[in-house]
Short mmCIF file of C-alpha atoms in Angstrom, two decimals:
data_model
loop_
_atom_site.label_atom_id
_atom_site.label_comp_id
_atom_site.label_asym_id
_atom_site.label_seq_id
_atom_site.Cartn_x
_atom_site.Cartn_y
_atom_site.Cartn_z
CA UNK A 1 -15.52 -19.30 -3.26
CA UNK A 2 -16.81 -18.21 0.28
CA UNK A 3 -20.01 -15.67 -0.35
CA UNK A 4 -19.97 -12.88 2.55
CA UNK A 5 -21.86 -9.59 3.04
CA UNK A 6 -20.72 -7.16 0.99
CA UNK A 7 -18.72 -4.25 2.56
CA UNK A 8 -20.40 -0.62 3.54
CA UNK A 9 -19.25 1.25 0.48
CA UNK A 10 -20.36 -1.23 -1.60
CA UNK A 11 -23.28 -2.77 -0.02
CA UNK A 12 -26.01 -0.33 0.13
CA UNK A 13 -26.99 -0.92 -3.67
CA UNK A 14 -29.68 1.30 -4.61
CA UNK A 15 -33.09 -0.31 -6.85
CA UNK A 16 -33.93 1.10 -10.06
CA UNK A 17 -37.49 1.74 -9.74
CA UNK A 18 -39.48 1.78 -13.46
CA UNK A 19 -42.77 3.81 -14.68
CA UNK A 20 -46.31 2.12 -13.72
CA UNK A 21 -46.65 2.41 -17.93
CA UNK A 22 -44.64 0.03 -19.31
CA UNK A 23 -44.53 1.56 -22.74
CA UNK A 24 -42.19 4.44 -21.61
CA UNK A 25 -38.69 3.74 -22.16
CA UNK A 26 -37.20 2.70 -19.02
CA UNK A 27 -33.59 3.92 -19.90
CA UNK A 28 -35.37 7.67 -20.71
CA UNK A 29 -34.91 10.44 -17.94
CA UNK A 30 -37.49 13.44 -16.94
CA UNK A 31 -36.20 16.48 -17.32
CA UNK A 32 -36.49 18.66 -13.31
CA UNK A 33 -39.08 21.36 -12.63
CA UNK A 34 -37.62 24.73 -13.63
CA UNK A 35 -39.12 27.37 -10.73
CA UNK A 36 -39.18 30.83 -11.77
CA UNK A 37 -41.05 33.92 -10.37
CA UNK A 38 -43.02 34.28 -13.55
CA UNK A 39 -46.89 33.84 -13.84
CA UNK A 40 -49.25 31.21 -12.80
CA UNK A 41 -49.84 30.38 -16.54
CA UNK A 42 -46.42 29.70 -17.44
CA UNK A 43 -45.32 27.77 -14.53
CA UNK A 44 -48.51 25.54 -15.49
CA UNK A 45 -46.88 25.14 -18.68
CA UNK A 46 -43.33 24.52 -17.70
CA UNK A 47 -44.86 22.08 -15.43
CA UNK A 48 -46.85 20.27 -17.82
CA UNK A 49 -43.93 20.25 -20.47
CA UNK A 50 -40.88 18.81 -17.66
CA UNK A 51 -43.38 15.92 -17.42
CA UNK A 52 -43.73 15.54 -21.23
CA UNK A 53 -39.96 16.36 -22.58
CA UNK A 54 -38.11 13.03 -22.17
CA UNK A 55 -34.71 11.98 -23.12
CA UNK A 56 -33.34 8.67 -24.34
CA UNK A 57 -30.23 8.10 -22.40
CA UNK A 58 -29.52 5.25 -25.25
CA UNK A 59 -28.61 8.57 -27.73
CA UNK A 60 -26.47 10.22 -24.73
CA UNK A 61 -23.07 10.13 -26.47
CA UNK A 62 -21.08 7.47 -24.36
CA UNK A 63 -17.72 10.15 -24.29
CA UNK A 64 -20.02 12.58 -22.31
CA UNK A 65 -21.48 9.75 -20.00
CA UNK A 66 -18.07 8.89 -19.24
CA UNK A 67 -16.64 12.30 -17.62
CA UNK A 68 -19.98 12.53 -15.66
CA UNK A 69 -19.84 9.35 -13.93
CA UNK A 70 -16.15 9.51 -13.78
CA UNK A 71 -16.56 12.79 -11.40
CA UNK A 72 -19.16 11.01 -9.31
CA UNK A 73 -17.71 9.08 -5.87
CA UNK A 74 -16.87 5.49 -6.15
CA UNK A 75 -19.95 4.20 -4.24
CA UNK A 76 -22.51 6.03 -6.72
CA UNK A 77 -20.59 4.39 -9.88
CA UNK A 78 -21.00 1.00 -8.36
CA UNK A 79 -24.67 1.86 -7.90
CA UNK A 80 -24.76 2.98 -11.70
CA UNK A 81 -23.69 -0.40 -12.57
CA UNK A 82 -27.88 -1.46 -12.07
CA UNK A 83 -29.23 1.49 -14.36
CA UNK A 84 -28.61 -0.66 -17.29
CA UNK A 85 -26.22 -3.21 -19.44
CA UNK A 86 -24.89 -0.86 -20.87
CA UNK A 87 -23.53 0.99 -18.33
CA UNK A 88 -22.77 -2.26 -16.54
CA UNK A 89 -20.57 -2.91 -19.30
CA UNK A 90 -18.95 0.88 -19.86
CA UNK A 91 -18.00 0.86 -15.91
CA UNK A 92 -16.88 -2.64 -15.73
CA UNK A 93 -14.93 -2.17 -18.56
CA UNK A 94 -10.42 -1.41 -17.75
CA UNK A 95 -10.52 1.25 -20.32
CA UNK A 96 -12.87 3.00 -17.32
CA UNK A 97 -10.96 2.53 -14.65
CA UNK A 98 -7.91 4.42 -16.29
CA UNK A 99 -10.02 7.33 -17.29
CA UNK A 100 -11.31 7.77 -14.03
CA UNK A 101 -7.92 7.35 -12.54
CA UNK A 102 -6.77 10.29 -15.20
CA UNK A 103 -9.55 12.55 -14.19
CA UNK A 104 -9.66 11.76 -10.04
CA UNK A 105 -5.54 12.78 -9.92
CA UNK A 106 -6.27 16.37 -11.36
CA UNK A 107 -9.20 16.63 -9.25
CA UNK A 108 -8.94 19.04 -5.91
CA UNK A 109 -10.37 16.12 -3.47
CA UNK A 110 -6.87 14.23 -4.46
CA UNK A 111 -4.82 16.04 -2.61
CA UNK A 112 -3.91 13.65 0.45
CA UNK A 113 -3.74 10.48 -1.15
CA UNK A 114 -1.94 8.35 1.27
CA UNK A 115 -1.34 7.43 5.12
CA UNK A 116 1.56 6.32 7.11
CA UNK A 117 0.28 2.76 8.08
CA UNK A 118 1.50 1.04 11.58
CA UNK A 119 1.89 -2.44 10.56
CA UNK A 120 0.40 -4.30 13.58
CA UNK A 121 -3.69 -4.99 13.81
CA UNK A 122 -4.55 -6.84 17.14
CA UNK A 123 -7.88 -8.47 15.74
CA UNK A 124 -9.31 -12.30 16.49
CA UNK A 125 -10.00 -13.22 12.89
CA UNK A 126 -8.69 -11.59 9.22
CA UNK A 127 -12.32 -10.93 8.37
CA UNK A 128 -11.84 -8.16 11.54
CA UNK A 129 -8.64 -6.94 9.70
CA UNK A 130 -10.63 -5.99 6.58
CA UNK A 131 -13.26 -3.91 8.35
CA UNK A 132 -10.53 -1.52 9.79
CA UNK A 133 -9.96 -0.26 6.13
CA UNK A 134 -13.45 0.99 5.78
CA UNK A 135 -13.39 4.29 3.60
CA UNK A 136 -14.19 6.21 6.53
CA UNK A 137 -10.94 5.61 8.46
CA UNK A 138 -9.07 7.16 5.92
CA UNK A 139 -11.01 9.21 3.82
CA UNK A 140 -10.41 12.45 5.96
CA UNK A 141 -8.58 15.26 3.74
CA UNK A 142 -6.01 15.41 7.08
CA UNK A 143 -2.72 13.56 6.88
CA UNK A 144 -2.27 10.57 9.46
CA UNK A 145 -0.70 7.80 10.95
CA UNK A 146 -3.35 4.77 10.64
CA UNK A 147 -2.96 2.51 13.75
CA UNK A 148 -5.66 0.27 13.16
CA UNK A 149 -5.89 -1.14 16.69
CA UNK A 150 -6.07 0.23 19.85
CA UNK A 151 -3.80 0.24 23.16
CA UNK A 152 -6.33 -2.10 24.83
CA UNK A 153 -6.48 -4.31 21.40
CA UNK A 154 -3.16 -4.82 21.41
CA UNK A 155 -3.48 -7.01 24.46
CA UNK A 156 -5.30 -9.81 22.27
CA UNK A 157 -3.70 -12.89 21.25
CA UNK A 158 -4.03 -12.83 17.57
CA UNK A 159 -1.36 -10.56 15.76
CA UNK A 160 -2.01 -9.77 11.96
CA UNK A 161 0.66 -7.88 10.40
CA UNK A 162 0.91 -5.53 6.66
CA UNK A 163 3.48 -6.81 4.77
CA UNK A 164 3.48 -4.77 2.06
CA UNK A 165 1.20 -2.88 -0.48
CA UNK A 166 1.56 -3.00 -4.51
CA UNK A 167 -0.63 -1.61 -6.62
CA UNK A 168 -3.91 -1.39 -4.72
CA UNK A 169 -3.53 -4.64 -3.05
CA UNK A 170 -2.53 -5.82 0.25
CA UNK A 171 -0.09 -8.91 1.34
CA UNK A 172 -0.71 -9.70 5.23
CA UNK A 173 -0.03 -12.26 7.87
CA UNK A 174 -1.09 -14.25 10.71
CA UNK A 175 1.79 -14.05 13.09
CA UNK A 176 2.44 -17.42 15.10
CA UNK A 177 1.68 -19.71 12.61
CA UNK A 178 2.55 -17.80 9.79
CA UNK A 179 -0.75 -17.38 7.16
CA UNK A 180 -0.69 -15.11 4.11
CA UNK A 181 -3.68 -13.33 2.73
CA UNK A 182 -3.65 -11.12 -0.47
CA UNK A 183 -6.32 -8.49 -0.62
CA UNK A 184 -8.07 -5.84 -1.99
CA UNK A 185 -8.76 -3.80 0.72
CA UNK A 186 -11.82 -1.72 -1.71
CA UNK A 187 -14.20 -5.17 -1.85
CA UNK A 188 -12.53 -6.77 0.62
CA UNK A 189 -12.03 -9.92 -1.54
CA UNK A 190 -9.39 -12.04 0.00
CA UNK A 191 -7.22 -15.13 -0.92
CA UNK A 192 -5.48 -17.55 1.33
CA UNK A 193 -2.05 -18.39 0.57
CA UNK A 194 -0.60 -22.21 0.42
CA UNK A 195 1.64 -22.84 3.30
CA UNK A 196 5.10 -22.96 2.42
CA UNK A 197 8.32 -25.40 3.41
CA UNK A 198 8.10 -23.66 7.05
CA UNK A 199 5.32 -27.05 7.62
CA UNK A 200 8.02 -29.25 6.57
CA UNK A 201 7.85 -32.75 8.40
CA UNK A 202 11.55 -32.81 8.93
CA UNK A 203 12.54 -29.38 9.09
CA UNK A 204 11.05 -25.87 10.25
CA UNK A 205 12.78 -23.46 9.17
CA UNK A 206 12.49 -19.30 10.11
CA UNK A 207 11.60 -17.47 7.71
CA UNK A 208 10.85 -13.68 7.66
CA UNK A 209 11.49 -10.47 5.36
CA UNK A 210 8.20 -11.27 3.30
CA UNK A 211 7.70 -8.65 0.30
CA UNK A 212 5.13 -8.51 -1.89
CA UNK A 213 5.06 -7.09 -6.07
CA UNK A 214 1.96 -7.27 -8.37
CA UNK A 215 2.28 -6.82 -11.91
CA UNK A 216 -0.42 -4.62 -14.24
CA UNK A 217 -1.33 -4.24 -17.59
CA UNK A 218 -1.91 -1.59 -20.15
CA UNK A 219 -4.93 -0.82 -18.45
CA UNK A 220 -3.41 -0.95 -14.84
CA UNK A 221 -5.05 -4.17 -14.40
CA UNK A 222 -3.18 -6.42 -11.50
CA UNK A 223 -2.97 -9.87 -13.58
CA UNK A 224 0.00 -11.38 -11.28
CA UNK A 225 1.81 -11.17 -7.80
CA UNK A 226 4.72 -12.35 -6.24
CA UNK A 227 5.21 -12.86 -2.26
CA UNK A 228 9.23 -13.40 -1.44
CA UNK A 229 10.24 -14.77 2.13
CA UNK A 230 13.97 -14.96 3.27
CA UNK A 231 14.81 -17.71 5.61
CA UNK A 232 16.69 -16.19 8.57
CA UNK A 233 20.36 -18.47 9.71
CA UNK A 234 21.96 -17.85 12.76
CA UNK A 235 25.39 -17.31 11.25
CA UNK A 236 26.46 -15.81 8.41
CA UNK A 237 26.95 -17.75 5.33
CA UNK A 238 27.73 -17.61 1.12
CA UNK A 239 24.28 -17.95 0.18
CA UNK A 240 20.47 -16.66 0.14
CA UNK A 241 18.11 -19.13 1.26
CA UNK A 242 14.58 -17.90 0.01
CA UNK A 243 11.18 -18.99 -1.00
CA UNK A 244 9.29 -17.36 -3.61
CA UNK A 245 5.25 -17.86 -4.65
CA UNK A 246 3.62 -16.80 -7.82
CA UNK A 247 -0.23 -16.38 -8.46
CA UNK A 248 0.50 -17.89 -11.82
CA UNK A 249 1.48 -20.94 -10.49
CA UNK A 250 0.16 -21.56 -6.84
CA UNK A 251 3.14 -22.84 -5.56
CA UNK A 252 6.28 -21.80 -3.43
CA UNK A 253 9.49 -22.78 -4.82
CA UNK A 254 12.78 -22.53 -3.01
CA UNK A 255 16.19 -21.32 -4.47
CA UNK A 256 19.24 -21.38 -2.66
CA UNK A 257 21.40 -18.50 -4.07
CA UNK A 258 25.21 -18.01 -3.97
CA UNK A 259 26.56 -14.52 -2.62
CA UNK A 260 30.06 -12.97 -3.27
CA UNK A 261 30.63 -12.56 0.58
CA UNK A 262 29.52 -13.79 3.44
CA UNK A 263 25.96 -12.37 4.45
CA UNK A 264 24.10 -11.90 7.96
CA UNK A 265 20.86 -10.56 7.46
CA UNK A 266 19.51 -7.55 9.55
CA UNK A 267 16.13 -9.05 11.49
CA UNK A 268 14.71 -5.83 12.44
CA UNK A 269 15.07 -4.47 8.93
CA UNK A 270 11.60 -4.29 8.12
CA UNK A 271 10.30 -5.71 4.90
CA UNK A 272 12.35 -5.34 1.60
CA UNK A 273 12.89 -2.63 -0.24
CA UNK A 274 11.20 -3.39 -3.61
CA UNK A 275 12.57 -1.16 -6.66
CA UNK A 276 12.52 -2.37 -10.48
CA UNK A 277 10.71 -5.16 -9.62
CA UNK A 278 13.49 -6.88 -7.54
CA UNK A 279 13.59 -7.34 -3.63
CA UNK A 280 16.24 -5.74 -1.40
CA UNK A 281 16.65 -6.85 1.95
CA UNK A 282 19.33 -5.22 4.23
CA UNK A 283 22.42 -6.85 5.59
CA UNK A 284 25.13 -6.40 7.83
CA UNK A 285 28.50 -4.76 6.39
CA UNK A 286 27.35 -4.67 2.63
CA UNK A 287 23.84 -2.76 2.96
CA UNK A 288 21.84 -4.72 0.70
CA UNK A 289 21.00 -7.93 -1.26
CA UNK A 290 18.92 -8.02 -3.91
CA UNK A 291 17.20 -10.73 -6.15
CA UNK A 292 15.24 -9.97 -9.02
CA UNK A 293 11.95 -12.68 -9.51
CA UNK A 294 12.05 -12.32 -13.20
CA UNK A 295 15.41 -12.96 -14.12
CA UNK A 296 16.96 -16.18 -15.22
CA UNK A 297 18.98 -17.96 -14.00
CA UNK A 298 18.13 -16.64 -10.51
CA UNK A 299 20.86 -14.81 -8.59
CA UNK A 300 21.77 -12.05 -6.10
CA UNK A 301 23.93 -9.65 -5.72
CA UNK A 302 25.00 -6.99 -3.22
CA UNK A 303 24.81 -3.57 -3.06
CA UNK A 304 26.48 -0.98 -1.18
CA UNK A 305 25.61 1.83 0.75
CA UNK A 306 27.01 4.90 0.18
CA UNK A 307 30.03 5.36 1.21
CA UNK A 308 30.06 8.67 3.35
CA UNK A 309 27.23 7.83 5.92
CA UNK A 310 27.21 7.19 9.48
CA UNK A 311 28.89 3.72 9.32
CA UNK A 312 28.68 3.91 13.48
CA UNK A 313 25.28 5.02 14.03
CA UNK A 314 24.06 2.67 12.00
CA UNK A 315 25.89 -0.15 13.37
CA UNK A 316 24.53 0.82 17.15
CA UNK A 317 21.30 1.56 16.37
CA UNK A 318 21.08 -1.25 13.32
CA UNK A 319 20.08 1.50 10.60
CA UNK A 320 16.95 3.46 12.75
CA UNK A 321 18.22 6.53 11.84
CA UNK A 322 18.33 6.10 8.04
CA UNK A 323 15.42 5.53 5.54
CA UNK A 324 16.16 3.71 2.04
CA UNK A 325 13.32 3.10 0.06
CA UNK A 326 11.71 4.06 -3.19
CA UNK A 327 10.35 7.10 -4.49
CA UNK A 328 9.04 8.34 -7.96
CA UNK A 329 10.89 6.11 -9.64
CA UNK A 330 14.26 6.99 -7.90
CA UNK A 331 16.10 4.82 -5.05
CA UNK A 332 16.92 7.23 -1.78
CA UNK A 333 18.62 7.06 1.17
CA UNK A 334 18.13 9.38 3.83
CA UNK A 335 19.73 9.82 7.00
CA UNK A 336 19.43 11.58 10.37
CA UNK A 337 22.07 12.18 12.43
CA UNK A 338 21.70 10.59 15.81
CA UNK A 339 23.81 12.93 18.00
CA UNK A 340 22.28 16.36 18.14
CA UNK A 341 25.80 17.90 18.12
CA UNK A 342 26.82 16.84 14.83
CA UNK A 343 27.24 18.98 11.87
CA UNK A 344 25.10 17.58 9.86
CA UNK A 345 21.23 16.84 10.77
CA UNK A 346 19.68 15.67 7.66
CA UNK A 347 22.00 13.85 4.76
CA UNK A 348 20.45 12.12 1.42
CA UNK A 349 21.68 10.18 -1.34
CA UNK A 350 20.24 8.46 -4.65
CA UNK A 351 20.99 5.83 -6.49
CA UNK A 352 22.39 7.55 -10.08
CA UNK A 353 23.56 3.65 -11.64
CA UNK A 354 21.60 0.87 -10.43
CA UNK A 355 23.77 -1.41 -12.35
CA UNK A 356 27.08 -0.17 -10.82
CA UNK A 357 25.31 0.10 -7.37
CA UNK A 358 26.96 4.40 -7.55
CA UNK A 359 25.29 6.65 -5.24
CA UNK A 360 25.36 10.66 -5.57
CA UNK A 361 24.64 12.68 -2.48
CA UNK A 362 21.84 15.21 -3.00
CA UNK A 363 22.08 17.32 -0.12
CA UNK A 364 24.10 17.69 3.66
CA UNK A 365 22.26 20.18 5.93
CA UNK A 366 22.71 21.64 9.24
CA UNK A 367 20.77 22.17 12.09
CA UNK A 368 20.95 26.51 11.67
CA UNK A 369 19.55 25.97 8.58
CA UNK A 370 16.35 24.24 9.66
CA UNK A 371 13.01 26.35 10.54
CA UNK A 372 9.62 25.71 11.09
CA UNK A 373 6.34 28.02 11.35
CA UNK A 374 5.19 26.26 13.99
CA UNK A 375 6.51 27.84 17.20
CA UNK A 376 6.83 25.00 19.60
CA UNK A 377 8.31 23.18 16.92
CA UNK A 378 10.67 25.65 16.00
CA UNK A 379 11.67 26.34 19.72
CA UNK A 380 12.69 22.72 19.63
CA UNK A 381 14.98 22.46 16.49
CA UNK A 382 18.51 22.54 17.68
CA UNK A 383 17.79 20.00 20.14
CA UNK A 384 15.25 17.53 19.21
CA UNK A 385 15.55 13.97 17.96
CA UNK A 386 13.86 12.66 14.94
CA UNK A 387 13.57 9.47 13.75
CA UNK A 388 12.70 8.74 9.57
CA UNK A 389 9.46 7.35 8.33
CA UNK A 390 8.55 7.40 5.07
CA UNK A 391 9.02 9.36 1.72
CA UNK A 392 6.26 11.49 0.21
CA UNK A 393 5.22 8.20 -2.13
CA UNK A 394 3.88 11.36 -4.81
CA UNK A 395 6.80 14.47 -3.72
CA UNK A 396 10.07 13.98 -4.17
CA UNK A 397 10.20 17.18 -2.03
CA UNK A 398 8.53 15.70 1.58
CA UNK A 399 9.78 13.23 3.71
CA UNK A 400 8.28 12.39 7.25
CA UNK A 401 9.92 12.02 10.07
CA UNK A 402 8.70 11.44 14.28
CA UNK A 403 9.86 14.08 16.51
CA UNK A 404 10.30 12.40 19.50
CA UNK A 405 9.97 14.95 22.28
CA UNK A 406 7.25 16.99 21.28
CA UNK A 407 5.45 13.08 20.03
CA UNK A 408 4.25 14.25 16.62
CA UNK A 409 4.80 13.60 12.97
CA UNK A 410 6.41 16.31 10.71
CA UNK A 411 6.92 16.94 7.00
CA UNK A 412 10.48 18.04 5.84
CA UNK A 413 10.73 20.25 2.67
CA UNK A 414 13.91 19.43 1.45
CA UNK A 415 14.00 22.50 -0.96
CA UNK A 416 12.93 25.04 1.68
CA UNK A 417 14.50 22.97 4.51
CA UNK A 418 11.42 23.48 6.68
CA UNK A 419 9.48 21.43 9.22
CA UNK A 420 5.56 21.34 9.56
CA UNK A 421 3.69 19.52 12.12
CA UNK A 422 1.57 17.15 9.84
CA UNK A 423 -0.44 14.93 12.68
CA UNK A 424 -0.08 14.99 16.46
CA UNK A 425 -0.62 13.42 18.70
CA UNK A 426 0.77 9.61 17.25
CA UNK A 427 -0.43 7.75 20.00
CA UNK A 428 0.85 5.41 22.17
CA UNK A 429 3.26 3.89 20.21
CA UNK A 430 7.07 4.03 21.35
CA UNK A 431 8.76 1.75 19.04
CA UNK A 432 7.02 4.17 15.95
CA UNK A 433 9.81 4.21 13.10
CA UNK A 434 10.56 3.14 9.52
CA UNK A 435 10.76 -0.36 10.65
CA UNK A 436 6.93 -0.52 11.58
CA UNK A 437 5.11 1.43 9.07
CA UNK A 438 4.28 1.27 5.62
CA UNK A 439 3.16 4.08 3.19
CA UNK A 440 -0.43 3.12 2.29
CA UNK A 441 -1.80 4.78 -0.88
CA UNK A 442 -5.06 5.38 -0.70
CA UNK A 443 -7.02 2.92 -3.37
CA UNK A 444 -9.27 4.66 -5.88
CA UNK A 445 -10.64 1.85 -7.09
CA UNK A 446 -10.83 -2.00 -6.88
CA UNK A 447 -8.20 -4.05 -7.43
CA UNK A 448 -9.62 -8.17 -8.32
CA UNK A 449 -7.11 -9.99 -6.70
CA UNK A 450 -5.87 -12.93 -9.51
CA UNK A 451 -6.64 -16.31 -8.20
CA UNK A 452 -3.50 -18.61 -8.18
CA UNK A 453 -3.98 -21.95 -9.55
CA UNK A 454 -4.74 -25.36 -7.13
CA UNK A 455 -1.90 -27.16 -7.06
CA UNK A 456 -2.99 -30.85 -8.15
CA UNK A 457 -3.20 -33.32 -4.92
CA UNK A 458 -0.22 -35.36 -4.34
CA UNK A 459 -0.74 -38.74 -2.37
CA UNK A 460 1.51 -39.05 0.10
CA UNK A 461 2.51 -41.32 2.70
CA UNK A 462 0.26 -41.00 6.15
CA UNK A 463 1.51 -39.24 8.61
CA UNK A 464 3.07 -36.43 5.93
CA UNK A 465 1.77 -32.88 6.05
CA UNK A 466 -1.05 -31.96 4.07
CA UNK A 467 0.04 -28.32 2.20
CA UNK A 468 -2.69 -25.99 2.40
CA UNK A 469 -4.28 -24.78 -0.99
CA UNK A 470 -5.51 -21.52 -2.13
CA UNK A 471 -8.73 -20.06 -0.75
CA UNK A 472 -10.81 -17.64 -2.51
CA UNK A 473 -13.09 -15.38 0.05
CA UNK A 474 -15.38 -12.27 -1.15
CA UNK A 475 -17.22 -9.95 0.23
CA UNK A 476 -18.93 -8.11 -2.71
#
């Protein structure tokens, strides 16, 4: 394990000073000064008793201590963690962590709990990619679209890329050579992936489509993760060629899966769609595949889109105006009608029987049925184009969209049928759609990354390739 300094919201940790008399109980507080306008006499003796009236914080009954330092910001807990063992041992405990995640989502300062992430950093090194999720880039109460680099940055060599987000932690890459980091983005604790059959001495194969699935406890404790990748063919063919790595393991293991039909996958589909813990990665003609990590024997199987859609669009413009995703536990599709003559603007469907792969639509509207309270906005709704982003990750009500004449981002209430401006401008970006961003909840609290087994060494011939092995990096 690689020792670093520790990160900004963590690293300022503040030193528990004790009494010059060493018989005073070190865990016992002073009671404040109490000012009143009252006589000379009595503020003597209000003074001279707030330096006499102590309290034992060992008798403080522990259910109290826990909603007060549950209401208190996550750098002051972490500082708490030096009054004492004992409340080292209360915070560090995953009992804690649920409370305070029951008491922070009723809480007022909750409210925007997640960004629209652009999936590209331009950064020389993946330490550089940690420090752009400092609290202070996203802790603003306004909603956002997080492009972690700038225009000039982009002009770097190195390329990292998000990959996809699960339960407080983050799976990225290194584009060119393709290296995979899992993160926690709170302590910035890291771990380097093992490099997969794309090293291969006799072949080197593409491979692409990477998603990313943790798994929690009772106590929403992250104690495994899975990282996907699909190997993209040139032509279409019966099977799905993937590789799959688990943390419990430390290894990547391929599988080579029949299909009912021939299958071309879409390259510019983004990353999976992940819903009941299996992977769904779009394809031509069918909509999607999906594999499911957990099952045995492993298989795929296809699933539809519905039926209804814009078959045409979405062959020309390969699916930019539609979103399918999850959402609260449901599996939507959402699309946008490209031609700003057609009858329909917005259409959505959701998956009713997972099983039978059955849509049911949810809602057709039309453009005269749209309105806004922002004027400009407003002024602009029979004619302008919008392009889907993301589902509300927390409101089965909002979805985001990019309007792309007036440059913004706007919310759509799909029970009022309204538009709001929700960030403008969204910088430089032309290419901004579904494809390129993420939703990125905001983390409340750390998230240890597990640490996959080391695979044992193999000796091999010379000249084979060496596989890279797990590496552990901190920066508590």
């Amino acid at each position: 394990m690689e020792d670093d300094n520790p990160p900004n919201h963590l690293h300022n940790q503040t030193q528990i000073t004790h009494p010059k008399n060493k018989k005073q109980n070190t865990q016992s507080q002073t009671l404040s000064q109490i000012t009143n306008p009252i006589s000379n006499t009595s503020v003597l003796g209000l003074v001279l008793l707030a330096h006499t009236f102590t309290y034992d914080l060992t008798n403080f009954p522990e259910s109290l201590l826990l909603e007060i330092i549950s209401r208190l910001p996550l750098k002051s807990i972490f500082k708490f963690k030096c009054v004492c063992k004992h409340w080292l041992t209360l915070i560090s405990q995953p009992s804690f962590s649920k409370f305070y995640f029951n008491v922070t989502a009723n809480s007022a300062s909750s409210s925007v709990q997640f960004r629209i992430l652009y999936r590209y950093i331009y950064v020389s090194k993946f330490k550089d990619v940690l420090d752009r999720f400092r609290p202070e880039v996203y802790n603003s109460h306004k909603f956002s679209v997080l492009f972690l680099s700038s225009f000039e940055e982009q002009q770097q060599s190195d390329q990292f890329k998000v990959l996809g987000v699960s339960n407080g932690l983050i799976l990225c890459c290194l584009l060119g050579p393709l290296v995979y980091y899992v993160c926690d983005p709170v302590t910035r604790q890291w771990v380097t992936l093992p490099r997969g059959r794309d090293m291969s001495a006799s072949t080197h194969p593409i491979f692409f489509g990477e998603g990313f699935v943790s798994r929690v406890d009772e106590n929403n404790v992250v104690v495994g993760y899975t990282v996907v990748r699909v190997e993209l063919l040139s032509l279409r063919t019966n099977y799905l060629s993937l590789e799959a790595f688990s943390s419990e393991t430390g290894k990547w293991v391929d599988y080579k899966l029949p299909c009912e039909s021939p299958i071309a996958l879409m390259k510019r589909g983004g990353g999976p769609v992940c819903f009941n813990g299996n992977f769904h990665w779009f394809v031509y003609d069918h909509g999607m595949v999906a594999f499911d990590p957990n099952k045995e024997p492993k298989s795929c199987r296809l699933i539809q889109f519905p039926e209804d859609r814009e078959v045409e669009t979405e062959y020309k413009h390969d699916g930019l105006y539609r979103l399918c995703d999850e959402c609260q536990g449901k599996l939507r599709f959402f699309e946008v009608a490209y031609d700003v003559c057609s009858f329909y603007c917005f259409s959505m469907w959701d998956m009713k029987d997972y099983e039978k792969g059955e849509w049911c639509s949810e809602f057709k509207v039309t453009r005269s049925d749209l309105s806004s309270s922002d004027p400009e906005l407003n002024g602009w709704l029979m004619k302008a184009k919008f392009l889907p982003l993301s589902f509300h990750p927390f409101d089965l009500d909002i979805v985001y969209l990019r309007c792309v004449e007036l440059a913004c981002v706007v919310s759509y209430s799909i029970r009022n049928k309204t538009l709001d401006v929700v960030a403008k401008p969204i910088g430089v970006v032309d290419d901004l759609s579904w494809r390129v961003v993420i939703p990125f909840v905001i983390p409340k609290w750390p998230t240890p990354v597990p640490i996959p087994p080391v695979p044992k060494k193999v000796v091999k011939p010379r000249g084979a390739h060496r596989l890279r092995s797990c590496r552990i990096h901190t920066r508590f």
